[in-house]
mmCIF file of C-alpha atoms in Angstrom:
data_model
loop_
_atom_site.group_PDB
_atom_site.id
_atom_site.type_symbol
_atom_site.label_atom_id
_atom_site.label_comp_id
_atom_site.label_asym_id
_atom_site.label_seq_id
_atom_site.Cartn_x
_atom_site.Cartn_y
_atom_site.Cartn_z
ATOM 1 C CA UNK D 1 -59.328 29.514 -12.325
ATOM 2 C CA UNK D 2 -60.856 28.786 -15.969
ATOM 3 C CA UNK D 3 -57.710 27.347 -17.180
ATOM 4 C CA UNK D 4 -57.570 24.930 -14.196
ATOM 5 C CA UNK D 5 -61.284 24.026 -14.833
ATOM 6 C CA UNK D 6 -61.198 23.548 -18.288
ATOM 7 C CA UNK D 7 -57.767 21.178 -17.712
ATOM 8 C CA UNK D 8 -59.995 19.282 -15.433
ATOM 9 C CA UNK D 9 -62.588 19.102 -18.039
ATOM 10 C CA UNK D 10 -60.552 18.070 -20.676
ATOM 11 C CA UNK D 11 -58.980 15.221 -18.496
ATOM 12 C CA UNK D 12 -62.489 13.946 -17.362
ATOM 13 C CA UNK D 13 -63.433 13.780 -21.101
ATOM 14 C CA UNK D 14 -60.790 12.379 -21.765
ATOM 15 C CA UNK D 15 -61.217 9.217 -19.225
ATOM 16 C CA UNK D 16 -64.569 8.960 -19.740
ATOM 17 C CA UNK D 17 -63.862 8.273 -23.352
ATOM 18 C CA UNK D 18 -61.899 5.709 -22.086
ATOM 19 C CA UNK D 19 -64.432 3.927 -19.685
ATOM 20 C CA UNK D 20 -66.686 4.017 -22.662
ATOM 21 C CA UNK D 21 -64.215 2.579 -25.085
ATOM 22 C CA UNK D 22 -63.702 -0.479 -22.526
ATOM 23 C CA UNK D 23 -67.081 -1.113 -22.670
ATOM 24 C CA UNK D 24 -67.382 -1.197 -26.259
ATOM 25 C CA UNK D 25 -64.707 -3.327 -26.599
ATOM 26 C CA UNK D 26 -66.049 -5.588 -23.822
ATOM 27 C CA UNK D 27 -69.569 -5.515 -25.833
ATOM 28 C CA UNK D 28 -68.010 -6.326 -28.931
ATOM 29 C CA UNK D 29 -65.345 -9.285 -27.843
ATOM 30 C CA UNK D 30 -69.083 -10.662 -26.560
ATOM 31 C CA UNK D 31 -70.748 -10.240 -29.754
ATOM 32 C CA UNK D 32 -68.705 -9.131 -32.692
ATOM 33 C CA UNK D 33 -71.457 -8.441 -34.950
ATOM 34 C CA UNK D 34 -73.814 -6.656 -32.046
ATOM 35 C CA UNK D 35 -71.584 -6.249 -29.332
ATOM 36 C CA UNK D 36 -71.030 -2.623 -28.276
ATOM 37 C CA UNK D 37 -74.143 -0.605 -29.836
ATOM 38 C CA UNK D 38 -76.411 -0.508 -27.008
ATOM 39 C CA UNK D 39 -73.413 0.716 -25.345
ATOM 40 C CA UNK D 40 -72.845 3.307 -28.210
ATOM 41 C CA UNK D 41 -76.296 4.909 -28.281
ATOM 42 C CA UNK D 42 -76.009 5.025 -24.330
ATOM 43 C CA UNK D 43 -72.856 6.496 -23.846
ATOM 44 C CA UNK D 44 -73.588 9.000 -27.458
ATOM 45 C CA UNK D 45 -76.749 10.308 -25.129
ATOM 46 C CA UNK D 46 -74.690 10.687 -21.931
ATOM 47 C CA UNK D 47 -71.936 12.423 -23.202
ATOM 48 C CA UNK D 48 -73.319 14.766 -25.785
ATOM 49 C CA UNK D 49 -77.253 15.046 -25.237
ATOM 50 C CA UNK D 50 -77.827 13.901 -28.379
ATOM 51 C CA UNK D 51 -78.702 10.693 -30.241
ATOM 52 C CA UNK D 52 -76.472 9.140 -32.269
ATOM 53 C CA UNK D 53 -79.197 8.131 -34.761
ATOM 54 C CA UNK D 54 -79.252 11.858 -35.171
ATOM 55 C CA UNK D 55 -75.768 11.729 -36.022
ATOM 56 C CA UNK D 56 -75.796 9.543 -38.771
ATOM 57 C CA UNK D 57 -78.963 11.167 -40.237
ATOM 58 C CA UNK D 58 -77.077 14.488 -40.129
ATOM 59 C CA UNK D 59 -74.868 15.456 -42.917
ATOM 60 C CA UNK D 60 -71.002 16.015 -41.696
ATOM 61 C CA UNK D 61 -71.018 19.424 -42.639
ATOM 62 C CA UNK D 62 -73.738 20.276 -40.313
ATOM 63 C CA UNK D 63 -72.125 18.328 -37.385
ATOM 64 C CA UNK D 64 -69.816 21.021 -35.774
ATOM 65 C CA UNK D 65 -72.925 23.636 -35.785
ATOM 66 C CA UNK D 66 -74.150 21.242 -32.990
ATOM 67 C CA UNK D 67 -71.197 21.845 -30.837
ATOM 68 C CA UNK D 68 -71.224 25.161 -30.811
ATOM 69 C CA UNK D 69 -72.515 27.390 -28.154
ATOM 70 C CA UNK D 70 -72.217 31.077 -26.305
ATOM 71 C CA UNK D 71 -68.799 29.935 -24.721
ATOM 72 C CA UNK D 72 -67.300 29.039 -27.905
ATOM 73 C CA UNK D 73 -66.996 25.010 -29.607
ATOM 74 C CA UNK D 74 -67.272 22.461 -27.164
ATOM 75 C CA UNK D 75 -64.122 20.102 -28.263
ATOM 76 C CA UNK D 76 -64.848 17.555 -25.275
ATOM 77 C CA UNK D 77 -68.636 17.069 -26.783
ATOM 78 C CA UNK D 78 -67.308 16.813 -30.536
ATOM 79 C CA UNK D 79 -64.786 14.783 -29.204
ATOM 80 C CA UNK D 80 -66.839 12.269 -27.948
ATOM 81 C CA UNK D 81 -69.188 12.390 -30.918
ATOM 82 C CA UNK D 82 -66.659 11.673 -33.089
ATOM 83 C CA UNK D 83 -65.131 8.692 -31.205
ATOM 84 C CA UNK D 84 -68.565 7.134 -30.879
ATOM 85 C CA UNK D 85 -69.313 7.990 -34.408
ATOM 86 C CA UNK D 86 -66.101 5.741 -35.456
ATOM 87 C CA UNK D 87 -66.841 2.842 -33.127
ATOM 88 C CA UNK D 88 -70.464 2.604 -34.696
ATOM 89 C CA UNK D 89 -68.581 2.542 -38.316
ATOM 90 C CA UNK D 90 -66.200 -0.097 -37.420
ATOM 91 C CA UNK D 91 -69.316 -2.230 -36.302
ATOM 92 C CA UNK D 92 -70.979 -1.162 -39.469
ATOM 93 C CA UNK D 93 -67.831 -2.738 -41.301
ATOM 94 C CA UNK D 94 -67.511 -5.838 -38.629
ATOM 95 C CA UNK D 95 -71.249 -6.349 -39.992
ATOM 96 C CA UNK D 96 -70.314 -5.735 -43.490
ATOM 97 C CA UNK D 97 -72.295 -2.844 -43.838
ATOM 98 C CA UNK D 98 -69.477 -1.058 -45.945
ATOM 99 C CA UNK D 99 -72.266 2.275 -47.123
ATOM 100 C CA UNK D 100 -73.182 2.926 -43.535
ATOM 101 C CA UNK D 101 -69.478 2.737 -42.180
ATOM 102 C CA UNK D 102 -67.895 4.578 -45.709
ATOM 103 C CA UNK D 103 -71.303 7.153 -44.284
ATOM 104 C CA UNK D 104 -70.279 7.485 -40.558
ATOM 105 C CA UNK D 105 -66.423 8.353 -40.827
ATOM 106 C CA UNK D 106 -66.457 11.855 -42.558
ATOM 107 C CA UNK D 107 -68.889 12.757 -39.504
ATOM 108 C CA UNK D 108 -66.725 10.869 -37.154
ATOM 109 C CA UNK D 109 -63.309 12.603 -38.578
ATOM 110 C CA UNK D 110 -64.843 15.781 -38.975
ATOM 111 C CA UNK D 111 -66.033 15.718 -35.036
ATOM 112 C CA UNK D 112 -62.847 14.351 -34.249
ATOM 113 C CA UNK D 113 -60.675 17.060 -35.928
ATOM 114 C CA UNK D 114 -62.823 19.746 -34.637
ATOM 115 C CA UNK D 115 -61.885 19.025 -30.949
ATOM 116 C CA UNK D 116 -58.605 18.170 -31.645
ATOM 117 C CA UNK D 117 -58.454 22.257 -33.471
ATOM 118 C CA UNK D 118 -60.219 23.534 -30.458
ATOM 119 C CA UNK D 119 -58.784 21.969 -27.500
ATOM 120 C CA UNK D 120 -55.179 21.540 -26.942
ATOM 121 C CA UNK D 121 -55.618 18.706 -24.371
ATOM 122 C CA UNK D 122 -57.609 16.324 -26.913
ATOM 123 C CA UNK D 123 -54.068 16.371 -29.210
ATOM 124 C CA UNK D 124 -52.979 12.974 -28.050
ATOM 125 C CA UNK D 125 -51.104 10.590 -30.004
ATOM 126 C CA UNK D 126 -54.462 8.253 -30.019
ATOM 127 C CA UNK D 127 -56.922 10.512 -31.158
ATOM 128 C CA UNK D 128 -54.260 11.784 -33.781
ATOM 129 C CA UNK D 129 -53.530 8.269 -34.990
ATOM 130 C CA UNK D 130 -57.683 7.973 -34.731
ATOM 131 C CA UNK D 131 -57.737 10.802 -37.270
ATOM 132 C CA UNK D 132 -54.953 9.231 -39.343
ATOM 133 C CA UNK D 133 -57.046 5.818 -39.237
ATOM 134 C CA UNK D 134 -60.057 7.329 -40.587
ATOM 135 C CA UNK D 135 -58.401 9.354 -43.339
ATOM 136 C CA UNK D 136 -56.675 6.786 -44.414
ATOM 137 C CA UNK D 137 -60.063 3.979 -44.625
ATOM 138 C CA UNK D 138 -62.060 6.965 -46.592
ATOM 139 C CA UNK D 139 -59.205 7.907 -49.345
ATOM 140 C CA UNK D 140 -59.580 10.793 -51.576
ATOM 141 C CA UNK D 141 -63.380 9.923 -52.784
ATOM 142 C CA UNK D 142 -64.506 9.828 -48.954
ATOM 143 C CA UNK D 143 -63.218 13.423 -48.102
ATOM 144 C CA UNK D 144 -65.401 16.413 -48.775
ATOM 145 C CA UNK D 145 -64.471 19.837 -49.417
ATOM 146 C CA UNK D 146 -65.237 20.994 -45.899
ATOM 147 C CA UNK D 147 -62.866 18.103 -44.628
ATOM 148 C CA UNK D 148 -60.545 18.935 -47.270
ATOM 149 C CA UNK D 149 -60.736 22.557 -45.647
ATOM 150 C CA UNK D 150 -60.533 21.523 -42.081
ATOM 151 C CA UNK D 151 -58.099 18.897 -42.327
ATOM 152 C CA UNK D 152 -56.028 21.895 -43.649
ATOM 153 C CA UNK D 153 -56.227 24.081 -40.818
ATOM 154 C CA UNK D 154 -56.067 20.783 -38.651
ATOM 155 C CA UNK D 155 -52.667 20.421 -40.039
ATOM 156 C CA UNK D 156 -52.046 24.077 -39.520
ATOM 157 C CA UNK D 157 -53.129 23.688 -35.708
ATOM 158 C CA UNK D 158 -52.181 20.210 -34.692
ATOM 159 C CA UNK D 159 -49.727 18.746 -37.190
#
């Protein structure tokens, strides 16, 4: 019975990820400078309980604590996080606001490999490429030694 409810979980997640990503993209094809953060900071409360202001005040390392609860990490939270947290840095860069995007992606990959550790069903070829993305925009000088030790076991777990 758990396994079948925590499939169902992970495929809800998963599609409302996807809702939320149409509306971004919506938002922003309206407004490419502005378009999609109202939508953001909505859909960050909705599907995490927490603000994504607090997210980007946060440092990365700190992140995954959030996530964390009696039943174990909550990969469908973090993965959300994370996927919002990169949306909101590729409007940072649309707005040429390179030091808050270059700021949000460690967070946003360090969310994003989290889930994809913890949860099996969030190891899609998207969210993988996401990761790939994101690694490849912050270089060696973006990655801290807590990514660095993460994105190891990441490629332990996922590949």
């Amino acid at each position: 019975m758990y396994r079948q409810s925590r499939k169902g979980y992970i495929e809800e997640q998963i599609e409302k990820i996807g809702l939320i990503l149409t509306l971004i993209l919506t938002g922003r094809n309206a407004d490419p400078q502005k378009g999609g953060v109202e939508e953001i900071k909505k859909s960050c409360k909705e599907l995490t309980g927490i603000d994504i202001s607090l997210l980007l005040a946060l440092p990365a390392d700190r992140l995954p604590t959030l996530f964390e609860g009696a039943l174990g990490y909550d990969g469908g939270r973090s993965l959300a996080a994370g996927v919002l947290l990169d949306e909101r840095a590729q409007l940072f860069e649309l707005q040429n606001l390179m030091a808050s995007a270059v700021a949000a992606w460690p967070k946003a990959l360090l969310l994003l490999m989290e889930a994809l550790i913890a949860e099996e069903g969030f190891r899609t070829p998207e969210y993988r490429a996401r990761v790939d993305t994101i690694l490849e925009k912050l270089g060696a000088n973006g990655v801290t030694p807590r990514i660095l030790e993460r994105l190891e076991t990441y490629r332990k777990v996922v590949g």
